[in-house]
Amino acid sequence: DIVMTQSPESLAVSLGERATINCKSSRSVLYRSNNKNYVAWYQQKPGQPPKLLIYWASTRESGVPDRFSGSGSGTDFTLTISSLQAEDAAVYYCHQYYNNSPHTFGRGTKLEIK
Amino acid sequence: QVQLVESGGGVVRPGGSLRLSCAASGFNFSTYGMHWVRQAPGKGLEWVAEIWYDGSNENYLDSVKGRFSISRDNTQTTLYLQMNSLRDEDTATYYCVKDGRAEAVTDYFASWGQGTLVIVSS
């Protein structure tokens, strides 16, 4: 199984500041034939299902604000929120879909407003 | 727009069975792979099972193999999860999830239902 190691477990960031969440896969999730990284990021607020933010490591889902961005390749990936808004307080998860048996998630990062 | 509505959750004793359903609408159901993903109370996300768009392939989390069975009815646009021999550790909210791309072998999770809670307790 591909293990997704997410860090930090939690962080507190002031409004308007940058938030950075990291995810490291136990082996490469870059598929050479199409040069795509099979990583997605999700946001989950209390009492709600997860919401897709980023796929292919850096493609923003339609409707997601452009302050959210994804980067990285191979085994190391980052979700960045460039200017934190109050509504961004949530838990964020990374997900690898390179190996679909099983799909695996990071353990989540709880983002709070300082 | 895409709608995924789960049902069938509830309280069941260890060793019991439950069948979850997910009514899908707003997209061409028969062309998308579908999944069940669960979340134990206060915990993270765990993928449980997937079924290809045409039902030709299924994959399962090791801990549910032989106990859970995923299926779909493309004419009724409904996804199912038959859960047998339930254990305490199966207690979770179960989400019905849709792939992002049609006929993909593997894909990101584009749309999620609201979830249905399964509690396994004596």
Tab-separated table of C-alpha atoms in Angstrom:
chain	number	residue	atom	x	y	z
A	1	ASP	CA	0.000	0.000	0.000
A	2	ILE	CA	1.099	3.575	-0.623
A	3	VAL	CA	1.306	5.425	2.688
A	4	MET	CA	0.543	9.156	2.629
A	5	THR	CA	2.318	10.967	5.458
A	6	GLN	CA	0.714	14.340	6.038
A	7	SER	CA	2.133	17.170	8.139
A	8	PRO	CA	1.568	18.999	10.339
A	9	GLU	CA	-1.301	17.369	12.252
A	10	SER	CA	-2.594	20.824	13.067
A	11	LEU	CA	-1.675	24.428	12.532
A	12	ALA	CA	-2.974	27.853	13.450
A	13	VAL	CA	-2.568	30.708	10.995
A	14	SER	CA	-3.653	34.337	11.174
A	15	LEU	CA	-6.185	35.764	8.754
A	16	GLY	CA	-4.502	36.919	5.559
A	17	GLU	CA	-1.389	34.837	6.171
A	18	ARG	CA	-0.169	31.817	4.215
A	19	ALA	CA	-0.926	28.237	5.256
A	20	THR	CA	1.128	25.303	3.988
A	21	ILE	CA	0.291	21.621	4.359
A	22	ASN	CA	2.619	18.843	3.229
A	23	CYS	CA	2.046	15.294	2.092
A	24	LYS	CA	4.696	12.681	1.348
A	25	SER	CA	3.929	9.405	-0.405
A	26	SER	CA	5.856	6.221	0.407
A	27	ARG	CA	6.598	5.772	-3.287
A	28	SER	CA	6.281	7.849	-6.404
A	29	VAL	CA	2.749	8.605	-7.604
A	30	LEU	CA	3.981	10.115	-10.875
A	31	TYR	CA	2.768	8.082	-13.837
A	32	ARG	CA	5.510	8.437	-16.457
A	33	SER	CA	3.367	7.712	-19.498
A	34	ASN	CA	1.173	10.792	-18.989
A	35	ASN	CA	3.448	12.800	-16.649
A	36	LYS	CA	0.654	13.192	-14.111
A	37	ASN	CA	0.873	12.997	-10.349
A	38	TYR	CA	-2.059	11.038	-8.946
A	39	VAL	CA	-2.665	13.192	-5.880
A	40	ALA	CA	-5.776	15.078	-4.787
A	41	TRP	CA	-6.566	17.387	-1.874
A	42	TYR	CA	-9.886	17.688	-0.017
A	43	GLN	CA	-11.336	20.106	2.525
A	44	GLN	CA	-13.734	18.914	5.211
A	45	LYS	CA	-15.678	21.200	7.521
A	46	PRO	CA	-17.480	19.906	10.641
A	47	GLY	CA	-20.628	17.970	9.855
A	48	GLN	CA	-19.987	18.057	6.101
A	49	PRO	CA	-18.589	15.573	3.588
A	50	PRO	CA	-15.161	16.244	2.095
A	51	LYS	CA	-14.962	18.613	-0.856
A	52	LEU	CA	-12.501	18.226	-3.731
A	53	LEU	CA	-10.072	21.153	-3.983
A	54	ILE	CA	-7.145	19.988	-6.146
A	55	TYR	CA	-6.487	16.993	-8.425
A	56	TRP	CA	-3.501	15.903	-10.527
A	57	ALA	CA	-1.527	17.531	-7.687
A	58	SER	CA	-2.021	21.055	-9.029
A	59	THR	CA	-5.307	21.361	-10.966
A	60	ARG	CA	-7.860	23.433	-9.094
A	61	GLU	CA	-11.414	22.111	-9.135
A	62	SER	CA	-13.994	24.393	-10.729
A	63	GLY	CA	-15.310	26.955	-8.251
A	64	VAL	CA	-12.411	26.641	-5.811
A	65	PRO	CA	-10.913	30.057	-4.961
A	66	ASP	CA	-7.522	30.743	-6.512
A	67	ARG	CA	-5.940	31.282	-3.092
A	68	PHE	CA	-5.805	27.448	-2.982
A	69	SER	CA	-2.932	25.906	-4.921
A	70	GLY	CA	-1.234	22.537	-5.120
A	71	SER	CA	2.331	21.712	-6.051
A	72	GLY	CA	4.886	18.926	-6.002
A	73	SER	CA	5.851	15.839	-7.947
A	74	GLY	CA	6.947	12.269	-7.373
A	75	THR	CA	6.645	11.780	-3.614
A	76	ASP	CA	6.408	15.283	-2.127
A	77	PHE	CA	3.319	17.474	-2.374
A	78	THR	CA	2.076	20.725	-0.881
A	79	LEU	CA	-1.269	22.449	-0.485
A	80	THR	CA	-0.940	26.202	-0.040
A	81	ILE	CA	-3.594	28.688	0.966
A	82	SER	CA	-2.090	32.027	0.023
A	83	SER	CA	-4.195	34.405	2.132
A	84	LEU	CA	-6.209	32.656	4.806
A	85	GLN	CA	-9.882	33.487	5.124
A	86	ALA	CA	-12.118	32.658	8.093
A	87	GLU	CA	-14.058	30.103	6.023
A	88	ASP	CA	-10.871	28.106	5.361
A	89	ALA	CA	-10.864	26.686	8.892
A	90	ALA	CA	-11.282	22.958	8.243
A	91	VAL	CA	-9.490	19.621	8.081
A	92	TYR	CA	-7.521	18.988	4.900
A	93	TYR	CA	-6.663	15.560	3.469
A	94	CYS	CA	-4.349	14.413	0.714
A	95	HIS	CA	-5.253	11.311	-1.341
A	96	GLN	CA	-3.285	9.143	-3.754
A	97	TYR	CA	-5.116	7.424	-6.596
A	98	TYR	CA	-2.049	6.045	-8.380
A	99	ASN	CA	-2.739	2.702	-6.779
A	100	ASN	CA	-6.470	2.087	-6.636
A	101	SER	CA	-6.264	-0.962	-4.427
A	102	PRO	CA	-6.256	0.534	-2.015
A	103	HIS	CA	-6.775	4.233	-2.400
A	104	THR	CA	-5.118	5.887	0.593
A	105	PHE	CA	-5.436	9.201	2.416
A	106	GLY	CA	-3.201	11.227	4.675
A	107	ARG	CA	-4.315	11.412	8.301
A	108	GLY	CA	-5.511	14.978	7.911
A	109	THR	CA	-4.387	18.446	8.969
A	110	LYS	CA	-6.613	20.576	11.152
A	111	LEU	CA	-6.294	24.227	10.159
A	112	GLU	CA	-7.412	26.812	12.696
A	113	ILE	CA	-7.530	30.571	12.608
A	114	LYS	CA	-5.085	32.192	15.040
B	1	GLN	CA	-26.099	18.964	-10.551
B	2	VAL	CA	-24.647	15.765	-9.111
B	3	GLN	CA	-26.633	14.330	-6.214
B	4	LEU	CA	-25.654	11.297	-4.169
B	5	VAL	CA	-28.066	10.310	-1.407
B	6	GLU	CA	-27.115	7.495	0.930
B	7	SER	CA	-29.520	5.467	3.022
B	8	GLY	CA	-29.609	2.248	5.019
B	9	GLY	CA	-27.416	3.137	7.964
B	10	GLY	CA	-28.378	2.347	11.524
B	11	VAL	CA	-27.475	0.416	14.650
B	12	VAL	CA	-26.577	-3.259	14.255
B	13	ARG	CA	-25.110	-5.857	16.582
B	14	PRO	CA	-21.653	-7.339	15.983
B	15	GLY	CA	-21.925	-10.137	13.447
B	16	GLY	CA	-24.996	-8.577	11.889
B	17	SER	CA	-25.636	-7.332	8.364
B	18	LEU	CA	-26.663	-4.090	6.752
B	19	ARG	CA	-27.191	-2.943	3.174
B	20	LEU	CA	-26.387	0.619	2.225
B	21	SER	CA	-27.830	2.293	-0.860
B	22	CYS	CA	-26.821	5.413	-2.747
B	23	ALA	CA	-29.297	7.019	-5.145
B	24	ALA	CA	-27.422	8.944	-7.822
B	25	SER	CA	-28.722	11.664	-10.117
B	26	GLY	CA	-27.537	14.592	-12.207
B	27	PHE	CA	-24.953	12.699	-14.254
B	28	ASN	CA	-24.616	9.680	-16.527
B	29	PHE	CA	-24.289	7.111	-13.738
B	30	SER	CA	-23.423	4.194	-16.016
B	31	THR	CA	-20.188	5.835	-17.175
B	32	TYR	CA	-18.588	6.621	-13.793
B	33	GLY	CA	-16.719	4.495	-11.319
B	34	MET	CA	-18.153	4.671	-7.805
B	35	HIS	CA	-16.775	4.146	-4.308
B	36	TRP	CA	-17.625	3.837	-0.657
B	37	VAL	CA	-15.379	5.785	1.732
B	38	ARG	CA	-15.882	5.710	5.493
B	39	GLN	CA	-14.973	7.890	8.432
B	40	ALA	CA	-15.035	6.624	12.004
B	41	PRO	CA	-16.228	9.203	14.569
B	42	GLY	CA	-13.545	11.864	15.026
B	43	LYS	CA	-11.145	10.038	12.677
B	44	GLY	CA	-9.824	10.367	9.144
B	45	LEU	CA	-10.996	9.057	5.799
B	46	GLU	CA	-10.687	5.407	4.785
B	47	TRP	CA	-11.494	4.064	1.336
B	48	VAL	CA	-13.608	0.904	1.529
B	49	ALA	CA	-14.527	-0.329	-1.950
B	50	GLU	CA	-14.842	0.639	-5.585
B	51	ILE	CA	-16.735	-0.652	-8.600
B	52	TRP	CA	-15.994	0.189	-12.206
B	53	TYR	CA	-18.543	2.066	-14.287
B	54	ASP	CA	-19.763	-1.102	-15.997
B	55	GLY	CA	-19.545	-3.308	-12.908
B	56	SER	CA	-16.772	-5.386	-14.468
B	57	ASN	CA	-14.266	-4.893	-11.642
B	58	GLU	CA	-14.390	-4.417	-7.886
B	59	ASN	CA	-11.699	-3.660	-5.330
B	60	TYR	CA	-11.850	-3.769	-1.550
B	61	LEU	CA	-9.958	-2.675	1.520
B	62	ASP	CA	-8.234	-5.772	2.929
B	63	SER	CA	-10.094	-5.586	6.243
B	64	VAL	CA	-13.516	-5.829	4.545
B	65	LYS	CA	-12.693	-8.446	1.887
B	66	GLY	CA	-15.023	-11.406	2.151
B	67	ARG	CA	-17.431	-9.454	4.383
B	68	PHE	CA	-18.501	-6.484	2.218
B	69	SER	CA	-19.771	-6.535	-1.346
B	70	ILE	CA	-20.181	-3.512	-3.607
B	71	SER	CA	-22.642	-3.570	-6.499
B	72	ARG	CA	-24.513	-1.211	-8.765
B	73	ASP	CA	-27.699	-1.066	-10.801
B	74	ASN	CA	-27.077	1.206	-13.762
B	75	THR	CA	-30.739	1.149	-14.809
B	76	GLN	CA	-31.818	2.349	-11.354
B	77	THR	CA	-28.708	4.595	-10.965
B	78	THR	CA	-28.083	3.160	-7.538
B	79	LEU	CA	-24.931	1.999	-5.763
B	80	TYR	CA	-25.009	-0.579	-2.979
B	81	LEU	CA	-22.796	-1.868	-0.201
B	82	GLN	CA	-23.764	-5.168	1.403
B	83	MET	CA	-22.050	-5.423	4.766
B	84	ASN	CA	-21.965	-8.797	6.554
B	85	SER	CA	-20.220	-10.028	9.710
B	86	LEU	CA	-20.038	-6.467	10.990
B	87	ARG	CA	-17.478	-5.582	13.642
B	88	ASP	CA	-17.180	-2.769	16.163
B	89	GLU	CA	-14.433	-1.226	14.029
B	90	ASP	CA	-16.830	-0.865	11.082
B	91	THR	CA	-18.634	1.895	12.995
B	92	ALA	CA	-18.402	4.963	10.779
B	93	THR	CA	-20.155	7.358	8.471
B	94	TYR	CA	-20.172	5.777	5.011
B	95	TYR	CA	-19.932	8.131	2.034
B	96	CYS	CA	-20.944	7.351	-1.528
B	97	VAL	CA	-18.346	8.871	-3.858
B	98	LYS	CA	-18.170	9.468	-7.607
B	99	ASP	CA	-15.080	9.471	-9.807
B	100	GLY	CA	-14.073	12.690	-11.520
B	101	ARG	CA	-13.801	11.305	-15.039
B	102	ALA	CA	-15.960	8.941	-17.036
B	103	GLU	CA	-14.646	5.402	-17.579
B	104	ALA	CA	-11.455	6.034	-15.615
B	105	VAL	CA	-9.396	3.069	-14.361
B	106	THR	CA	-8.450	5.079	-11.285
B	107	ASP	CA	-9.441	8.595	-10.364
B	108	TYR	CA	-9.844	11.358	-7.829
B	109	PHE	CA	-13.079	11.673	-5.849
B	110	ALA	CA	-15.070	14.475	-7.412
B	111	SER	CA	-18.430	14.271	-5.625
B	112	TRP	CA	-19.458	13.002	-2.191
B	113	GLY	CA	-22.820	12.257	-0.642
B	114	GLN	CA	-23.760	13.473	2.845
B	115	GLY	CA	-23.085	10.049	4.315
B	116	THR	CA	-25.010	7.496	6.351
B	117	LEU	CA	-23.991	6.480	9.862
B	118	VAL	CA	-23.446	2.832	10.732
B	119	ILE	CA	-23.059	1.933	14.398
B	120	VAL	CA	-22.009	-1.580	15.315
B	121	SER	CA	-22.686	-2.128	18.978
B	122	SER	CA	-24.042	-4.765	21.322
